[in-house]
Amino acid sequence: MKQKFTRADVEMLSQRTLYKGFFCLDEYRFKHRLFAGGWSEEITREVFERGHAVVVLPYDPVTDQVVLIEQIRIPVFGADQHPWLLELVAGMIEENETAQQVAERELKEEAGLTARKIEHISRYFSSPGGTSERFEFFWAQVDASDAGGIYGLIDEHEDIKVHVVPREEAYQAVCDGVINNASTVIGLQWLQLNYPRLRV
């Protein structure tokens, strides 16, 4: 599907940082071309800047098991029953790192695993109405019998528990709303569509 507009159809008037701490908040002032013709009025938007990230789906095609991690996510404290979420392995891309290097590093740091094979699947924006964050999505072939225990970096205050779950059970947790964070839902739905070719 061909889209009509590109970056050239945006007039960026200004950009400034409103807050800089663990994350950043930037203000953008801009105009853009309209589908009906002409240009928009000046628009101001605040954008949550946190950099780009990698998400990794650790899957053992021999045993048909998924490795999930569980950790506290305080931003959901007021919006869910509890702030401990079942997730896929993920991490931020640092300067001078490739996405695959991050995928391999985070797989080791968060789950104690080394990929036998790793494949880039897609990239997507996590919440483009408010943040620039983009995810690079990989699946990693792992030996699930090596998984288990508690991981994470102490200096990053990580306390991560590893779970080994049958693929069907993990997908059912998505259907039941037990797994309710976007990257993990996307990853497990992708797996449900693609696991037959991964098991060959």
PDB file of C-alpha atoms in Angstrom:
ATOM      1  CA  MET A   1       0.000   0.000   0.000  1.00  0.00           C
ATOM      2  CA  LYS A   2       1.485   3.325  -1.062  1.00  0.00           C
ATOM      3  CA  GLN A   3       1.160   6.226   1.367  1.00  0.00           C
ATOM      4  CA  LYS A   4       0.734   9.782   0.141  1.00  0.00           C
ATOM      5  CA  PHE A   5       2.948  11.758   2.536  1.00  0.00           C
ATOM      6  CA  THR A   6       6.588  11.638   3.678  1.00  0.00           C
ATOM      7  CA  ARG A   7       8.795  13.578   6.118  1.00  0.00           C
ATOM      8  CA  ALA A   8       8.992  16.311   3.458  1.00  0.00           C
ATOM      9  CA  ASP A   9       5.309  17.055   4.108  1.00  0.00           C
ATOM     10  CA  VAL A  10       6.009  18.202   7.670  1.00  0.00           C
ATOM     11  CA  GLU A  11       7.270  21.698   8.481  1.00  0.00           C
ATOM     12  CA  MET A  12       9.089  21.504  11.824  1.00  0.00           C
ATOM     13  CA  LEU A  13       8.894  24.932  13.488  1.00  0.00           C
ATOM     14  CA  SER A  14      10.731  24.171  16.727  1.00  0.00           C
ATOM     15  CA  GLN A  15      11.796  21.421  19.093  1.00  0.00           C
ATOM     16  CA  ARG A  16      12.844  21.886  22.729  1.00  0.00           C
ATOM     17  CA  THR A  17      13.405  19.674  25.749  1.00  0.00           C
ATOM     18  CA  LEU A  18      10.965  20.303  28.606  1.00  0.00           C
ATOM     19  CA  TYR A  19      12.381  17.717  30.996  1.00  0.00           C
ATOM     20  CA  LYS A  20      15.446  15.480  31.060  1.00  0.00           C
ATOM     21  CA  GLY A  21      15.893  12.771  33.685  1.00  0.00           C
ATOM     22  CA  PHE A  22      15.676   8.985  33.390  1.00  0.00           C
ATOM     23  CA  PHE A  23      13.535   9.767  30.325  1.00  0.00           C
ATOM     24  CA  CYS A  24      13.022  12.972  28.310  1.00  0.00           C
ATOM     25  CA  LEU A  25       9.984  15.025  27.404  1.00  0.00           C
ATOM     26  CA  ASP A  26      10.331  17.146  24.259  1.00  0.00           C
ATOM     27  CA  GLU A  27       7.977  19.723  22.791  1.00  0.00           C
ATOM     28  CA  TYR A  28       7.435  19.849  19.023  1.00  0.00           C
ATOM     29  CA  ARG A  29       5.785  22.720  17.128  1.00  0.00           C
ATOM     30  CA  PHE A  30       4.940  21.846  13.523  1.00  0.00           C
ATOM     31  CA  LYS A  31       2.584  22.051  10.542  1.00  0.00           C
ATOM     32  CA  HIS A  32       1.728  19.254   8.096  1.00  0.00           C
ATOM     33  CA  ARG A  33       0.024  18.807   4.759  1.00  0.00           C
ATOM     34  CA  LEU A  34      -3.649  17.791   4.874  1.00  0.00           C
ATOM     35  CA  PHE A  35      -5.289  14.943   2.947  1.00  0.00           C
ATOM     36  CA  ALA A  36      -7.845  17.419   1.563  1.00  0.00           C
ATOM     37  CA  GLY A  37      -5.100  19.801   0.435  1.00  0.00           C
ATOM     38  CA  GLY A  38      -3.298  22.752   2.028  1.00  0.00           C
ATOM     39  CA  TRP A  39      -1.586  22.855   5.402  1.00  0.00           C
ATOM     40  CA  SER A  40      -2.659  22.406   9.007  1.00  0.00           C
ATOM     41  CA  GLU A  41      -2.524  25.177  11.558  1.00  0.00           C
ATOM     42  CA  GLU A  42       0.441  25.178  13.947  1.00  0.00           C
ATOM     43  CA  ILE A  43       0.266  22.148  16.275  1.00  0.00           C
ATOM     44  CA  THR A  44       2.098  21.642  19.585  1.00  0.00           C
ATOM     45  CA  ARG A  45       2.761  18.147  20.896  1.00  0.00           C
ATOM     46  CA  GLU A  46       4.747  16.798  23.854  1.00  0.00           C
ATOM     47  CA  VAL A  47       6.679  13.627  23.007  1.00  0.00           C
ATOM     48  CA  PHE A  48       7.975  11.129  25.533  1.00  0.00           C
ATOM     49  CA  GLU A  49      11.535  10.280  24.432  1.00  0.00           C
ATOM     50  CA  ARG A  50      13.041   7.067  25.805  1.00  0.00           C
ATOM     51  CA  GLY A  51      15.125   5.800  22.906  1.00  0.00           C
ATOM     52  CA  HIS A  52      14.571   2.596  20.961  1.00  0.00           C
ATOM     53  CA  ALA A  53      14.392  -0.954  22.238  1.00  0.00           C
ATOM     54  CA  VAL A  54      14.651  -4.633  21.412  1.00  0.00           C
ATOM     55  CA  VAL A  55      12.201  -7.382  22.360  1.00  0.00           C
ATOM     56  CA  VAL A  56      13.140 -11.065  22.169  1.00  0.00           C
ATOM     57  CA  LEU A  57      10.847 -14.090  22.098  1.00  0.00           C
ATOM     58  CA  PRO A  58      12.834 -17.052  23.535  1.00  0.00           C
ATOM     59  CA  TYR A  59      11.274 -20.227  22.133  1.00  0.00           C
ATOM     60  CA  ASP A  60      12.330 -23.868  22.253  1.00  0.00           C
ATOM     61  CA  PRO A  61      10.932 -25.527  19.111  1.00  0.00           C
ATOM     62  CA  VAL A  62      11.939 -28.995  20.347  1.00  0.00           C
ATOM     63  CA  THR A  63       9.828 -28.887  23.520  1.00  0.00           C
ATOM     64  CA  ASP A  64       7.345 -26.267  22.191  1.00  0.00           C
ATOM     65  CA  GLN A  65       7.967 -24.049  25.227  1.00  0.00           C
ATOM     66  CA  VAL A  66       8.289 -20.290  25.662  1.00  0.00           C
ATOM     67  CA  VAL A  67      10.542 -18.570  28.196  1.00  0.00           C
ATOM     68  CA  LEU A  68       8.804 -15.621  29.875  1.00  0.00           C
ATOM     69  CA  ILE A  69      10.121 -13.254  32.511  1.00  0.00           C
ATOM     70  CA  GLU A  70       8.269 -11.621  35.405  1.00  0.00           C
ATOM     71  CA  GLN A  71       9.192  -8.287  36.939  1.00  0.00           C
ATOM     72  CA  ILE A  72       7.650  -5.252  38.589  1.00  0.00           C
ATOM     73  CA  ARG A  73       6.486  -2.407  36.307  1.00  0.00           C
ATOM     74  CA  ILE A  74       5.574   0.515  38.527  1.00  0.00           C
ATOM     75  CA  PRO A  75       3.937   2.634  35.762  1.00  0.00           C
ATOM     76  CA  VAL A  76       0.998   0.175  35.750  1.00  0.00           C
ATOM     77  CA  PHE A  77       0.582   0.321  39.546  1.00  0.00           C
ATOM     78  CA  GLY A  78      -2.558   2.472  39.385  1.00  0.00           C
ATOM     79  CA  ALA A  79      -4.052   0.819  36.313  1.00  0.00           C
ATOM     80  CA  ASP A  80      -3.947  -2.927  37.009  1.00  0.00           C
ATOM     81  CA  GLN A  81      -4.509  -5.413  39.823  1.00  0.00           C
ATOM     82  CA  HIS A  82      -0.787  -5.673  40.443  1.00  0.00           C
ATOM     83  CA  PRO A  83       2.379  -4.296  38.832  1.00  0.00           C
ATOM     84  CA  TRP A  84       4.188  -7.620  38.202  1.00  0.00           C
ATOM     85  CA  LEU A  85       3.923  -8.485  34.509  1.00  0.00           C
ATOM     86  CA  LEU A  86       4.765 -11.581  32.473  1.00  0.00           C
ATOM     87  CA  GLU A  87       6.852 -10.363  29.568  1.00  0.00           C
ATOM     88  CA  LEU A  88       9.295 -11.223  26.832  1.00  0.00           C
ATOM     89  CA  VAL A  89      12.958 -10.336  27.236  1.00  0.00           C
ATOM     90  CA  ALA A  90      13.584  -6.700  26.266  1.00  0.00           C
ATOM     91  CA  GLY A  91      16.064  -3.873  26.626  1.00  0.00           C
ATOM     92  CA  MET A  92      17.113  -0.460  25.397  1.00  0.00           C
ATOM     93  CA  ILE A  93      19.522  -0.011  22.498  1.00  0.00           C
ATOM     94  CA  GLU A  94      22.552   1.888  23.747  1.00  0.00           C
ATOM     95  CA  GLU A  95      24.886   4.022  21.647  1.00  0.00           C
ATOM     96  CA  ASN A  96      27.168   1.975  19.341  1.00  0.00           C
ATOM     97  CA  GLU A  97      25.109  -1.212  19.810  1.00  0.00           C
ATOM     98  CA  THR A  98      23.251  -3.092  17.096  1.00  0.00           C
ATOM     99  CA  ALA A  99      19.768  -4.389  17.782  1.00  0.00           C
ATOM    100  CA  GLN A 100      20.990  -7.994  17.569  1.00  0.00           C
ATOM    101  CA  GLN A 101      23.786  -7.319  20.075  1.00  0.00           C
ATOM    102  CA  VAL A 102      21.184  -5.966  22.487  1.00  0.00           C
ATOM    103  CA  ALA A 103      18.949  -8.998  21.883  1.00  0.00           C
ATOM    104  CA  GLU A 104      21.792 -11.380  22.740  1.00  0.00           C
ATOM    105  CA  ARG A 105      22.903  -9.319  25.759  1.00  0.00           C
ATOM    106  CA  GLU A 106      19.420  -8.998  27.244  1.00  0.00           C
ATOM    107  CA  LEU A 107      18.695 -12.685  26.701  1.00  0.00           C
ATOM    108  CA  LYS A 108      21.718 -13.462  28.892  1.00  0.00           C
ATOM    109  CA  GLU A 109      21.100 -10.722  31.497  1.00  0.00           C
ATOM    110  CA  GLU A 110      17.363 -11.276  31.968  1.00  0.00           C
ATOM    111  CA  ALA A 111      16.983 -15.022  31.390  1.00  0.00           C
ATOM    112  CA  GLY A 112      20.479 -16.534  31.592  1.00  0.00           C
ATOM    113  CA  LEU A 113      20.145 -17.915  28.067  1.00  0.00           C
ATOM    114  CA  THR A 114      22.304 -18.029  24.950  1.00  0.00           C
ATOM    115  CA  ALA A 115      20.508 -18.186  21.602  1.00  0.00           C
ATOM    116  CA  ARG A 116      21.242 -21.119  19.329  1.00  0.00           C
ATOM    117  CA  LYS A 117      19.728 -19.061  16.526  1.00  0.00           C
ATOM    118  CA  ILE A 118      18.313 -15.540  16.444  1.00  0.00           C
ATOM    119  CA  GLU A 119      16.152 -13.990  13.728  1.00  0.00           C
ATOM    120  CA  HIS A 120      14.848 -10.438  13.242  1.00  0.00           C
ATOM    121  CA  ILE A 121      11.093 -10.494  12.602  1.00  0.00           C
ATOM    122  CA  SER A 122       9.822  -6.904  12.448  1.00  0.00           C
ATOM    123  CA  ARG A 123       9.934  -3.422  13.910  1.00  0.00           C
ATOM    124  CA  TYR A 124       7.044  -1.442  15.356  1.00  0.00           C
ATOM    125  CA  PHE A 125       6.280   1.690  17.355  1.00  0.00           C
ATOM    126  CA  SER A 126       5.064   1.027  20.890  1.00  0.00           C
ATOM    127  CA  SER A 127       2.677   3.985  21.238  1.00  0.00           C
ATOM    128  CA  PRO A 128       3.157   6.489  18.377  1.00  0.00           C
ATOM    129  CA  GLY A 129       0.580   8.930  19.701  1.00  0.00           C
ATOM    130  CA  GLY A 130       2.904   9.878  22.555  1.00  0.00           C
ATOM    131  CA  THR A 131       6.378   8.373  22.247  1.00  0.00           C
ATOM    132  CA  SER A 132       9.046   7.921  19.575  1.00  0.00           C
ATOM    133  CA  GLU A 133      10.040   4.502  20.965  1.00  0.00           C
ATOM    134  CA  ARG A 134      10.492   1.809  18.315  1.00  0.00           C
ATOM    135  CA  PHE A 135      10.896  -1.922  19.032  1.00  0.00           C
ATOM    136  CA  GLU A 136      13.047  -4.328  17.025  1.00  0.00           C
ATOM    137  CA  PHE A 137      11.408  -7.743  17.433  1.00  0.00           C
ATOM    138  CA  PHE A 138      13.473 -10.973  17.353  1.00  0.00           C
ATOM    139  CA  TRP A 139      12.767 -14.601  18.055  1.00  0.00           C
ATOM    140  CA  ALA A 140      15.564 -16.677  19.584  1.00  0.00           C
ATOM    141  CA  GLN A 141      15.858 -20.446  19.475  1.00  0.00           C
ATOM    142  CA  VAL A 142      16.810 -21.574  22.977  1.00  0.00           C
ATOM    143  CA  ASP A 143      17.094 -24.721  25.041  1.00  0.00           C
ATOM    144  CA  ALA A 144      14.278 -24.285  27.573  1.00  0.00           C
ATOM    145  CA  SER A 145      15.851 -26.862  29.872  1.00  0.00           C
ATOM    146  CA  ASP A 146      18.568 -24.279  30.578  1.00  0.00           C
ATOM    147  CA  ALA A 147      15.995 -21.707  31.745  1.00  0.00           C
ATOM    148  CA  GLY A 148      14.883 -20.922  35.280  1.00  0.00           C
ATOM    149  CA  GLY A 149      15.945 -18.886  38.274  1.00  0.00           C
ATOM    150  CA  ILE A 150      16.182 -15.211  39.155  1.00  0.00           C
ATOM    151  CA  TYR A 151      18.157 -12.736  37.058  1.00  0.00           C
ATOM    152  CA  GLY A 152      18.658  -9.029  36.402  1.00  0.00           C
ATOM    153  CA  LEU A 153      21.291  -6.390  37.045  1.00  0.00           C
ATOM    154  CA  ILE A 154      21.555  -5.206  40.654  1.00  0.00           C
ATOM    155  CA  ASP A 155      22.785  -1.755  39.623  1.00  0.00           C
ATOM    156  CA  GLU A 156      19.616  -1.356  37.499  1.00  0.00           C
ATOM    157  CA  HIS A 157      17.400  -2.596  40.370  1.00  0.00           C
ATOM    158  CA  GLU A 158      16.197  -5.539  38.305  1.00  0.00           C
ATOM    159  CA  ASP A 159      14.542  -8.488  40.037  1.00  0.00           C
ATOM    160  CA  ILE A 160      13.500 -10.886  37.272  1.00  0.00           C
ATOM    161  CA  LYS A 161      11.971 -14.343  37.658  1.00  0.00           C
ATOM    162  CA  VAL A 162      12.164 -16.743  34.693  1.00  0.00           C
ATOM    163  CA  HIS A 163       9.215 -18.959  33.745  1.00  0.00           C
ATOM    164  CA  VAL A 164       9.186 -21.822  31.228  1.00  0.00           C
ATOM    165  CA  VAL A 165       5.690 -22.201  29.810  1.00  0.00           C
ATOM    166  CA  PRO A 166       4.171 -24.463  27.134  1.00  0.00           C
ATOM    167  CA  ARG A 167       3.410 -22.397  24.024  1.00  0.00           C
ATOM    168  CA  GLU A 168      -0.323 -23.196  24.161  1.00  0.00           C
ATOM    169  CA  GLU A 169      -0.512 -22.123  27.803  1.00  0.00           C
ATOM    170  CA  ALA A 170       1.298 -18.853  27.051  1.00  0.00           C
ATOM    171  CA  TYR A 171      -1.070 -18.103  24.182  1.00  0.00           C
ATOM    172  CA  GLN A 172      -4.083 -18.914  26.342  1.00  0.00           C
ATOM    173  CA  ALA A 173      -2.784 -16.396  28.898  1.00  0.00           C
ATOM    174  CA  VAL A 174      -2.954 -13.793  26.119  1.00  0.00           C
ATOM    175  CA  CYS A 175      -6.521 -14.806  25.256  1.00  0.00           C
ATOM    176  CA  ASP A 176      -7.502 -14.664  28.951  1.00  0.00           C
ATOM    177  CA  GLY A 177      -5.956 -11.211  29.464  1.00  0.00           C
ATOM    178  CA  VAL A 178      -3.401 -12.505  31.966  1.00  0.00           C
ATOM    179  CA  ILE A 179      -0.609 -11.377  29.637  1.00  0.00           C
ATOM    180  CA  ASN A 180      -1.569  -7.802  28.863  1.00  0.00           C
ATOM    181  CA  ASN A 181       1.484  -5.860  27.685  1.00  0.00           C
ATOM    182  CA  ALA A 182       1.772  -5.033  23.999  1.00  0.00           C
ATOM    183  CA  SER A 183       5.182  -6.502  23.131  1.00  0.00           C
ATOM    184  CA  THR A 184       4.402  -9.861  24.714  1.00  0.00           C
ATOM    185  CA  VAL A 185       0.936 -10.036  23.149  1.00  0.00           C
ATOM    186  CA  ILE A 186       2.416  -9.234  19.725  1.00  0.00           C
ATOM    187  CA  GLY A 187       5.214 -11.757  20.170  1.00  0.00           C
ATOM    188  CA  LEU A 188       3.004 -14.616  21.310  1.00  0.00           C
ATOM    189  CA  GLN A 189       0.428 -13.952  18.592  1.00  0.00           C
ATOM    190  CA  TRP A 190       3.254 -14.041  16.026  1.00  0.00           C
ATOM    191  CA  LEU A 191       4.455 -17.330  17.517  1.00  0.00           C
ATOM    192  CA  GLN A 192       0.970 -18.851  17.363  1.00  0.00           C
ATOM    193  CA  LEU A 193       0.850 -18.063  13.632  1.00  0.00           C
ATOM    194  CA  ASN A 194       4.405 -19.217  12.880  1.00  0.00           C
ATOM    195  CA  TYR A 195       5.361 -22.047  15.260  1.00  0.00           C
ATOM    196  CA  PRO A 196       4.762 -24.848  12.701  1.00  0.00           C
ATOM    197  CA  ARG A 197       7.620 -23.618  10.485  1.00  0.00           C
ATOM    198  CA  LEU A 198       9.890 -23.060  13.500  1.00  0.00           C
ATOM    199  CA  ARG A 199       9.433 -26.663  14.622  1.00  0.00           C
ATOM    200  CA  VAL A 200      10.506 -28.187  11.277  1.00  0.00           C
TER     201      VAL A 200
END
